Coordinates of C-alpha atoms in Angstrom, one line a residue:
M1332 CA 27.9 57.7 1.9
D1333 CA 26.6 60.5 4.1
R1334 CA 28.2 63.8 3.1
R1335 CA 28.3 64.9 6.7
I1336 CA 30.5 62.0 7.6
L1337 CA 32.8 62.8 4.6
A1338 CA 33.0 66.4 5.8
K1339 CA 34.1 65.3 9.3
I1340 CA 36.9 63.2 7.8
D1341 CA 38.0 66.1 5.5
D1342 CA 38.3 68.3 8.6
E1343 CA 40.8 66.0 10.2
L1344 CA 43.0 65.4 7.2
E1345 CA 46.1 67.4 6.5
S1346 CA 47.1 68.6 3.0
T1347 CA 49.9 66.1 2.8
E1348 CA 47.5 63.3 3.6
V1349 CA 45.1 64.5 0.9
A1350 CA 48.0 64.3 -1.6
E1351 CA 48.7 60.8 -0.4
L1352 CA 45.0 59.8 -1.0
C1353 CA 45.1 61.3 -4.4
F1354 CA 48.1 59.3 -5.3
L1355 CA 46.5 56.1 -4.1
C1356 CA 43.5 56.8 -6.3
R1357 CA 45.4 57.3 -9.5
D1358 CA 44.4 53.8 -10.8
V1359 CA 40.7 54.6 -10.5
I1360 CA 40.6 58.3 -11.2
S1361 CA 42.5 59.8 -14.1
G1362 CA 45.5 62.1 -13.3
K1363 CA 43.7 65.0 -15.1
R1364 CA 40.7 64.7 -12.8
L1365 CA 43.0 64.7 -9.8
E1366 CA 44.8 68.0 -10.8
G1367 CA 43.9 70.9 -8.6
I1368 CA 42.4 68.9 -5.7
T1369 CA 43.3 70.7 -2.5
D1370 CA 41.0 69.1 0.1
A1371 CA 39.5 65.7 0.7
K1372 CA 36.0 66.9 -0.1
Q1373 CA 36.9 67.4 -3.8
L1374 CA 38.5 63.9 -3.9
F1375 CA 35.4 62.3 -2.3
L1376 CA 33.3 63.9 -5.1
R1377 CA 35.4 62.2 -7.7
L1378 CA 35.2 58.9 -5.9
E1379 CA 31.4 59.3 -5.7
E1380 CA 31.2 59.7 -9.4
K1381 CA 33.0 56.4 -9.8
G1382 CA 30.6 54.7 -7.4
L1383 CA 33.5 53.9 -5.0
L1384 CA 31.8 55.4 -1.9
E1385 CA 28.6 53.4 -2.1
N1386 CA 29.9 51.3 0.8
N1387 CA 32.6 51.8 3.3
Y1388 CA 35.3 49.4 2.1
F1389 CA 37.2 51.4 -0.4
L1390 CA 37.5 54.5 1.8
S1391 CA 38.4 52.2 4.8
Q1392 CA 41.3 50.8 2.7
L1393 CA 42.5 54.3 1.9
L1394 CA 42.5 55.5 5.5
R1395 CA 44.2 52.4 6.7
T1396 CA 46.9 52.7 4.1
I1397 CA 47.8 56.3 5.1
R1398 CA 47.7 55.2 8.8
R1399 CA 44.6 57.2 9.7
A1400 CA 42.6 54.2 11.1
D1401 CA 41.5 56.6 13.8
L1402 CA 39.0 58.1 11.3
L1403 CA 37.3 54.7 10.7
S1404 CA 35.1 55.3 13.7
H1405 CA 33.2 57.9 11.5
I1406 CA 32.2 55.3 8.9
E1407 CA 31.8 52.1 10.8
T1408 CA 28.6 53.0 12.7
D1409 CA 26.2 52.1 9.8
S1410 CA 24.2 49.0 10.9
R1411 CA 23.6 48.1 7.2
Q1412 CA 27.2 47.0 6.8
A1413 CA 26.2 43.4 7.6
E1414 CA 25.7 43.3 3.9
E1415 CA 28.9 43.2 1.8
T1416 CA 29.9 42.6 -1.8
D1417 CA 32.3 40.0 -3.3
A1418 CA 33.9 42.5 -5.8
Q1419 CA 37.6 43.1 -6.0
P1420 CA 38.5 46.3 -4.1
A1421 CA 39.8 48.9 -6.6
L1422 CA 42.8 50.0 -4.5
S1423 CA 45.7 48.4 -6.3
Q1424 CA 48.6 46.6 -4.5
Y1425 CA 51.0 48.2 -7.0
R1426 CA 50.1 51.7 -5.7
M1427 CA 50.2 50.6 -2.1
M1428 CA 53.7 49.2 -2.7
L1429 CA 54.8 52.6 -4.0
Y1430 CA 53.2 54.3 -1.0
K1431 CA 55.2 52.0 1.3
I1432 CA 58.4 53.1 -0.4
Y1433 CA 57.4 56.7 0.0
D1434 CA 56.6 56.1 3.6
D1435 CA 59.9 54.5 4.3
M1436 CA 62.0 57.0 2.3
T1437 CA 64.1 59.6 4.2
K1438 CA 64.7 63.1 2.8
E1439 CA 68.3 62.2 2.2
N1440 CA 67.3 59.2 0.1
L1441 CA 64.8 61.3 -1.8
E1442 CA 67.6 63.7 -2.8
K1443 CA 69.7 60.8 -3.9
L1444 CA 66.9 59.4 -6.0
K1445 CA 66.4 62.7 -7.8
F1446 CA 70.1 62.9 -8.5
L1447 CA 70.1 59.6 -10.4
F1448 CA 67.9 61.0 -13.2
N1449 CA 69.5 62.4 -16.3
N1450 CA 69.7 66.1 -16.8
D1451 CA 66.5 66.6 -18.7
Q1452 CA 64.5 64.6 -16.2
R1453 CA 66.3 66.0 -13.2
R1454 CA 64.9 69.5 -13.8
K1455 CA 61.4 68.2 -13.3
M1456 CA 62.4 66.0 -10.4
E1457 CA 63.9 69.0 -8.5
L1458 CA 60.4 70.4 -8.4
C1459 CA 59.1 67.2 -6.7
N1460 CA 58.6 67.6 -2.9
T1461 CA 57.9 63.9 -2.2
A1462 CA 58.7 60.5 -3.6
L1463 CA 55.0 60.3 -4.6
D1464 CA 55.6 63.3 -6.9
V1465 CA 58.7 61.5 -8.4
F1466 CA 56.6 58.4 -9.0
V1467 CA 53.9 60.4 -10.8
E1468 CA 56.5 62.1 -13.1
M1469 CA 58.0 58.7 -13.9
E1470 CA 54.6 57.3 -14.8
K1471 CA 54.0 60.3 -17.1
V1472 CA 57.1 59.6 -19.1
G1473 CA 56.4 55.8 -19.2
S1474 CA 59.4 54.8 -17.1
L1475 CA 57.2 53.4 -14.3
S1476 CA 54.1 51.3 -14.3
N1477 CA 52.8 48.1 -12.8
G1478 CA 54.4 46.1 -15.6
N1479 CA 57.6 48.2 -15.7
L1480 CA 59.4 48.4 -12.3
S1481 CA 62.9 47.7 -13.4
A1482 CA 64.0 51.3 -13.6
L1483 CA 62.7 52.1 -10.1
Y1484 CA 64.3 48.9 -8.7
D1485 CA 67.7 49.7 -10.2
M1486 CA 67.7 53.2 -8.8
L1487 CA 66.6 52.1 -5.3
R1488 CA 69.4 49.5 -5.3
E1489 CA 71.8 52.4 -5.6
I1490 CA 70.5 54.3 -2.6
D1491 CA 68.9 51.8 -0.2
Q1492 CA 68.7 48.0 -0.4
Q1493 CA 65.7 47.9 2.0
L1494 CA 63.7 50.1 -0.3
A1495 CA 64.7 48.0 -3.3
S1496 CA 63.6 44.8 -1.5
T1497 CA 60.1 46.3 -1.3
V1498 CA 59.9 46.4 -5.1
Q1499 CA 61.6 43.0 -5.4
N1500 CA 59.1 41.3 -3.0
Y1501 CA 56.2 42.8 -5.0
M1502 CA 57.6 41.7 -8.3
Q1503 CA 58.1 38.2 -7.0
G1504 CA 54.5 38.0 -5.8
V1505 CA 52.8 39.5 -8.8
P1506 CA 54.1 38.1 -12.1
R1507 CA 51.7 35.2 -12.5
Q1508 CA 48.8 37.5 -11.9
H1509 CA 49.8 40.0 -14.7
Q1510 CA 51.4 37.7 -17.3
P1511 CA 49.0 37.0 -20.2
S1512 CA 47.0 33.9 -19.5
L1513 CA 47.6 30.9 -21.7
P1514 CA 44.6 29.5 -23.6
V1515 CA 42.7 26.9 -21.6
S1516 CA 43.5 24.2 -24.1
V1517 CA 47.2 24.8 -23.7
D1518 CA 46.9 24.7 -19.9
L1519 CA 45.1 21.4 -20.0
Q1520 CA 47.8 19.9 -22.2
R1521 CA 50.4 21.0 -19.8
V1522 CA 48.8 19.3 -16.8
N1523 CA 47.6 16.2 -18.6
N1524 CA 49.7 14.7 -21.4
T1525 CA 47.2 12.0 -22.3
P1526 CA 45.8 12.4 -25.8
R1527 CA 42.5 14.1 -26.1
P1528 CA 39.7 11.5 -26.6
Q1529 CA 37.9 11.8 -29.9
P1530 CA 34.3 13.0 -29.9
F1531 CA 31.9 10.1 -29.6
L1532 CA 28.2 9.5 -29.9
S1533 CA 26.4 9.5 -26.6
I1534 CA 24.2 6.4 -25.9
P1535 CA 21.5 5.8 -23.3
E1536 CA 23.0 5.3 -19.8
S1537 CA 21.8 1.7 -19.6
Q1538 CA 24.0 0.9 -22.6
L1539 CA 27.1 2.8 -21.4
S1540 CA 30.1 0.7 -20.4
C1541 CA 33.7 1.6 -19.9
E1542 CA 34.8 -1.9 -21.1
S1543 CA 32.7 -2.2 -24.2
E1544 CA 30.8 0.3 -26.4
S1545 CA 28.7 -0.4 -29.4
V1546 CA 27.7 2.3 -31.9
Y1547 CA 25.6 1.5 -34.9
A1548 CA 25.2 3.4 -38.2
D1549 CA 21.8 4.8 -39.1
A1550 CA 21.0 1.9 -41.4
Q1551 CA 22.4 -0.7 -39.1
S1552 CA 20.6 -2.3 -36.2
P1553 CA 21.8 -4.6 -33.4
T1554 CA 20.9 -8.3 -33.5
E1555 CA 18.4 -7.9 -30.6
P1556 CA 16.2 -4.8 -31.1
S1557 CA 16.0 -2.6 -28.1
P1558 CA 12.6 -1.8 -26.5
P1559 CA 11.1 1.6 -27.4
P1560 CA 12.3 4.4 -25.0
D1561 CA 10.1 5.5 -22.2
P1562 CA 8.6 8.9 -23.3
D1563 CA 9.0 10.3 -19.8
S1564 CA 12.7 9.3 -19.7
M1565 CA 13.4 11.4 -22.8
D1566 CA 12.2 14.6 -21.0
Y1567 CA 13.9 14.1 -17.6
Y1568 CA 17.4 13.3 -16.5
A1569 CA 17.6 9.9 -14.8
L1570 CA 18.4 10.0 -11.1
T1571 CA 18.7 6.4 -10.0
H1572 CA 22.0 5.8 -8.3
N1573 CA 22.9 5.9 -4.7
P1574 CA 24.6 8.3 -4.1
R1575 CA 23.3 10.5 -6.9
G1576 CA 26.7 12.0 -7.5
L1577 CA 29.2 14.4 -6.0
C1578 CA 28.7 18.0 -4.8
V1579 CA 32.0 19.9 -4.4
V1580 CA 32.0 23.2 -2.6
I1581 CA 35.0 25.5 -2.8
N1582 CA 34.6 27.9 0.1
N1583 CA 37.0 30.8 0.2
E1584 CA 36.7 33.0 3.3
N1585 CA 40.2 34.2 4.4
F1586 CA 42.5 35.8 1.8
L1587 CA 46.3 36.0 2.2
G1588 CA 46.9 39.5 0.8
I1589 CA 45.6 42.9 1.7
G1590 CA 43.6 43.4 -1.5
L1591 CA 40.6 41.2 -0.7
K1592 CA 38.5 41.3 2.4
S1593 CA 37.5 38.2 4.4
R1594 CA 34.1 36.9 3.4
G1595 CA 32.1 36.8 6.6
G1596 CA 29.0 34.6 6.4
T1597 CA 30.3 32.3 3.7
Q1598 CA 30.4 29.3 6.2
E1599 CA 26.6 29.7 6.4
D1600 CA 26.4 29.3 2.6
A1601 CA 28.6 26.2 2.6
Q1602 CA 26.5 24.6 5.4
A1603 CA 23.3 25.4 3.6
L1604 CA 24.6 23.8 0.4
K1605 CA 25.8 20.7 2.3
D1606 CA 22.5 20.2 4.0
V1607 CA 20.3 20.5 0.9
F1608 CA 22.5 18.4 -1.5
T1609 CA 23.0 15.7 1.2
R1610 CA 19.2 15.4 1.3
F1611 CA 19.1 15.1 -2.5
G1612 CA 21.4 12.1 -2.1
F1613 CA 24.7 13.6 -3.1
E1614 CA 28.1 13.1 -1.5
V1615 CA 29.3 16.5 -0.4
E1616 CA 32.9 17.6 -0.2
I1617 CA 33.8 21.1 1.2
H1618 CA 37.2 22.6 0.4
N1619 CA 38.0 25.6 2.5
N1620 CA 40.3 28.5 1.6
L1621 CA 42.0 27.3 -1.6
T1622 CA 44.6 29.2 -3.5
A1623 CA 44.1 29.6 -7.3
G1624 CA 46.5 26.7 -7.8
N1625 CA 44.8 24.5 -5.4
M1626 CA 41.4 25.3 -6.9
R1627 CA 42.8 24.1 -10.3
T1628 CA 44.2 21.0 -8.7
V1629 CA 40.9 20.0 -7.1
I1630 CA 39.0 20.6 -10.3
R1631 CA 41.5 18.7 -12.4
M1632 CA 41.4 15.7 -10.1
L1633 CA 37.6 15.8 -10.0
G1634 CA 37.6 15.8 -13.8
Q1635 CA 39.6 12.5 -13.7
R1636 CA 36.9 10.8 -11.7
N1637 CA 34.9 7.8 -13.1
F1638 CA 31.4 9.2 -13.2
L1639 CA 29.8 6.0 -14.5
R1640 CA 27.9 5.4 -11.2
D1641 CA 27.0 9.1 -10.8
D1642 CA 23.8 10.7 -12.2
A1643 CA 25.0 14.3 -11.9
L1644 CA 27.8 16.6 -10.8
V1645 CA 27.4 19.8 -8.7
V1646 CA 30.2 22.3 -8.2
C1647 CA 29.7 25.4 -6.0
V1648 CA 32.3 28.2 -5.8
L1649 CA 32.0 30.8 -3.0
S1650 CA 34.6 33.6 -3.4
H1651 CA 35.5 37.1 -4.6
G1652 CA 35.3 37.6 -8.3
L1653 CA 35.1 39.8 -11.4
K1654 CA 33.5 39.2 -14.8
D1655 CA 34.2 35.5 -15.8
I1656 CA 36.7 34.9 -13.0
V1657 CA 36.9 34.0 -9.4
Y1658 CA 39.7 34.5 -6.9
G1659 CA 41.8 32.0 -5.0
T1660 CA 42.8 32.9 -1.4
D1661 CA 46.2 34.1 -2.8
E1662 CA 44.2 36.7 -4.8
E1663 CA 45.1 35.2 -8.1
Q1664 CA 42.5 34.7 -10.8
V1665 CA 40.8 31.5 -12.0
K1666 CA 38.8 31.7 -15.1
L1667 CA 35.3 30.2 -15.0
S1668 CA 36.1 28.3 -18.2
E1669 CA 38.9 26.5 -16.2
L1670 CA 36.3 25.2 -13.8
T1671 CA 34.0 23.8 -16.5
E1672 CA 36.5 22.7 -19.2
P1673 CA 37.5 19.3 -17.5
F1674 CA 33.8 18.2 -17.5
K1675 CA 32.9 18.6 -21.1
S1676 CA 32.0 15.4 -22.9
N1677 CA 35.3 15.1 -24.7
A1678 CA 37.2 15.3 -21.4
A1679 CA 35.0 13.5 -18.9
R1680 CA 33.3 10.8 -21.1
T1681 CA 31.4 9.1 -18.2
L1682 CA 29.7 12.5 -17.6
A1683 CA 28.4 12.7 -21.2
G1684 CA 24.6 13.2 -21.3
K1685 CA 24.5 13.9 -17.5
P1686 CA 23.7 17.3 -15.9
K1687 CA 26.6 19.3 -14.6
L1688 CA 25.5 22.1 -12.3
F1689 CA 27.8 25.0 -11.3
F1690 CA 26.7 27.7 -8.8
I1691 CA 29.0 30.7 -8.5
Q1692 CA 28.7 33.1 -5.6
A1693 CA 31.0 35.9 -6.6
C1694 CA 30.7 39.4 -8.0
Q1695 CA 31.2 39.9 -11.8
G1696 CA 32.3 43.5 -11.6
R1697 CA 32.2 46.6 -9.5
Q1698 CA 29.0 48.2 -10.8
Y1699 CA 25.9 48.4 -8.8
Q1700 CA 22.5 47.2 -10.1
R1701 CA 19.7 49.8 -9.9
G1702 CA 16.0 49.4 -10.2
A1703 CA 13.5 51.0 -12.5
V1704 CA 9.7 51.3 -12.5
P1705 CA 8.0 49.2 -15.2
C1706 CA 6.3 51.2 -17.9
L1707 CA 2.6 51.0 -18.6
P1708 CA 1.4 48.5 -21.3
T1709 CA 0.7 51.4 -23.7
Q1710 CA 4.2 52.7 -23.1
A1711 CA 5.7 49.3 -23.6
Q1712 CA 3.9 48.9 -26.9
A1713 CA 5.2 52.2 -28.1
E1714 CA 8.7 51.2 -27.1
V1715 CA 8.4 47.9 -29.0
E1716 CA 7.2 49.7 -32.1
T1717 CA 10.1 52.2 -31.8
L1718 CA 12.6 49.4 -31.4
S1719 CA 11.1 47.5 -34.4
H1720 CA 11.9 50.5 -36.6
W1721 CA 15.5 50.6 -35.4
E1722 CA 15.8 46.9 -35.9
A1723 CA 14.8 47.3 -39.5
D1724 CA 17.5 49.9 -40.1
A1725 CA 20.2 48.2 -38.2
G1726 CA 19.4 44.6 -39.0
P1727 CA 18.0 41.9 -36.7
L1728 CA 19.7 41.4 -33.3
S1729 CA 21.3 38.0 -32.9
N1730 CA 20.9 36.0 -29.7
E1731 CA 23.9 35.7 -27.6
T1732 CA 25.3 32.2 -27.7
V1733 CA 25.9 30.2 -24.6
P1734 CA 29.6 29.3 -24.3
W1735 CA 29.1 25.9 -22.7
D1736 CA 28.8 22.4 -24.1
A1737 CA 25.7 20.3 -23.6
D1738 CA 24.1 19.5 -20.3
F1739 CA 25.7 22.3 -18.3
L1740 CA 23.9 24.7 -16.0
I1741 CA 25.8 27.8 -14.7
G1742 CA 24.0 29.7 -11.9
M1743 CA 25.7 33.1 -11.4
A1744 CA 24.9 35.2 -8.4
T1745 CA 24.7 38.3 -10.5
V1746 CA 24.8 39.6 -14.1
P1747 CA 28.1 40.6 -15.8
N1748 CA 29.9 43.7 -14.5
C1749 CA 27.8 43.9 -11.3
M1750 CA 28.2 43.2 -7.6
S1751 CA 26.6 40.5 -5.5
F1752 CA 25.7 40.9 -1.8
R1753 CA 26.5 38.8 1.2
N1754 CA 25.3 39.2 4.8
T1755 CA 28.2 38.7 7.2
A1756 CA 26.0 36.8 9.6
T1757 CA 23.5 34.8 7.6
G1758 CA 25.3 34.2 4.2
S1759 CA 25.0 35.5 0.7
I1760 CA 21.7 36.6 -0.8
Y1761 CA 21.9 34.3 -3.8
I1762 CA 23.0 31.0 -2.2
Q1763 CA 20.6 31.3 0.7
E1764 CA 17.7 31.9 -1.7
L1765 CA 18.8 29.1 -4.0
C1766 CA 18.8 26.6 -1.1
R1767 CA 15.4 27.9 0.1
Q1768 CA 13.9 27.5 -3.3
L1769 CA 15.5 24.0 -3.8
R1770 CA 14.0 22.9 -0.5
K1771 CA 10.6 24.3 -1.4
A1772 CA 10.5 22.5 -4.7
A1773 CA 11.7 19.3 -3.2
E1774 CA 8.9 19.3 -0.6
S1775 CA 6.3 20.1 -3.3
S1776 CA 4.2 17.5 -5.0
E1777 CA 4.9 19.2 -8.3
K1778 CA 7.8 18.2 -10.6
D1779 CA 9.4 21.6 -10.7
D1780 CA 12.7 21.4 -12.6
I1781 CA 15.9 23.3 -11.9
N1782 CA 15.1 26.0 -14.4
T1783 CA 11.8 26.7 -12.7
V1784 CA 13.6 26.9 -9.4
L1785 CA 16.2 29.3 -10.7
T1786 CA 13.5 31.5 -12.2
R1787 CA 12.0 31.8 -8.7
V1788 CA 15.4 32.6 -7.3
N1789 CA 15.7 35.4 -9.9
R1790 CA 12.4 36.8 -8.9
E1791 CA 12.9 36.7 -5.1
V1792 CA 16.4 38.1 -5.2
S1793 CA 15.6 40.8 -7.7
R1794 CA 12.6 42.2 -5.8
R1795 CA 14.6 43.1 -2.7
E1796 CA 17.1 45.9 -2.0
Y1797 CA 20.6 45.6 -0.5
L1798 CA 22.3 48.7 0.7
A1799 CA 19.7 50.5 -1.5
Y1800 CA 20.8 48.6 -4.6
K1801 CA 19.5 45.6 -6.5
Q1802 CA 20.9 42.2 -7.4
M1803 CA 20.0 40.2 -10.5
P1804 CA 21.1 36.6 -10.7
E1805 CA 21.9 35.0 -14.1
P1806 CA 21.4 31.4 -14.9
K1807 CA 22.9 30.0 -18.2
Y1808 CA 22.2 26.5 -19.3
T1809 CA 22.6 24.0 -22.1
L1810 CA 20.5 21.3 -20.4
T1811 CA 18.8 19.0 -22.9
K1812 CA 16.3 17.6 -20.4
K1813 CA 14.5 18.6 -17.3
L1814 CA 16.3 18.1 -14.0
V1815 CA 14.0 17.5 -10.9
L1816 CA 15.7 17.3 -7.5
K1817 CA 13.8 15.6 -4.7
Y1818 CA 14.7 14.4 -1.3
V1819 CA 16.0 10.9 -1.2
S1820 CA 14.4 8.5 1.4
A1821 CA 16.6 7.2 4.1
D1822 CA 16.4 3.5 3.2
L1823 CA 16.8 3.9 -0.6
D1824 CA 15.8 0.3 -1.1
H1825 CA 14.4 1.0 -4.5
V1826 CA 17.5 2.9 -5.7
Q1827 CA 20.2 1.2 -7.8
K1828 CA 23.5 0.8 -6.0

């Protein structure tokens, strides 16, 4: 952010407001780094070091929280702000809750609060000028934290029920988000008490039947020998049904709390996905603004579908996110594994051997991706030689395993720990490029498979800059055949129904 803009904001902030900003930043900047800060310029330098001033959102949250929205005019004139990220804002609701208590607390109640501490603690508390100072001291001795609010709640009940209700309301709204998550397998058992089906051998789709299945041992053959398989069919997934399958889009735009910003432009993404997958012959369902619980319900019900007459499944999630998770509109987390688990072959038997495509438009962290100039061939060779020596000393590097079962493709908008970008008018960079490349491949006479398409998406997205930063999509797959998506003709007379 422009230093001149930050200087203007600093000029209009009082010392008490700077102290309030420092308190709100204690979850992203260590207390030691905040000691000695006397003006906003020093705080802004600390925030810059953390990459929290690369766009306007975090600073806007801070100014709104301390009721200085009048200063937003300084930072909302940048025309580039049509581009946003889908990362979780770093300003915690826990700290904003404490700020609200401070803001509502009278001097009389502050003195009562100090009096409630024991003699050893009270000496330190007497030096505190505000409730924020009291909260910091409580955090230092471990009697106050996001997971430990009981002491504060009990004291506030003694002095002001309204202040205590602020803590109570926060505690009632937060627990599920902060309780340790149960393993996915336990969660699946909780919502579905039917016994887990045993692993089975997949057979060609033409032989698959829900009523009757025949599996032969290696030395055993059926009475009527089957014809030799078509060599081409062993390389490509079959797309023969009408419709091809189901495409489900979970499109989260408006969030219920104050921690996550509305995702302007996401409707453009949902429409683009609907248009392209409808032309591919898929039924498209769009679910707008789902809470985490509703997201799980939609996915669970989808997993119970009979996919016998489907060739493939497509699931698209458009939301805020962090590494390996996406957010519901209630700002609660859903693990990516929860989205894919119901469609593994041991859970959705009629999807076994069929492609399952997941496209996730969400950030995977708060870091920004930067660019680097490729080195010359001679430099590259020198680096390879250097690395080979290190490998000999440290042992060979093992390839990272892909944590998905067969026939999955997971298209992530960005690599782990980094942000993805979205234009508030035209949609996200990743989804719009994905749809463009899918259309281009569908209209081509070549049989470009989905991996080729996603490689082109990687290239096109990574070559551009967004707010002076880069974005690098990341596809992961365990596909066992090539998947080629082409437009379906209107009459579909030749297609099996």
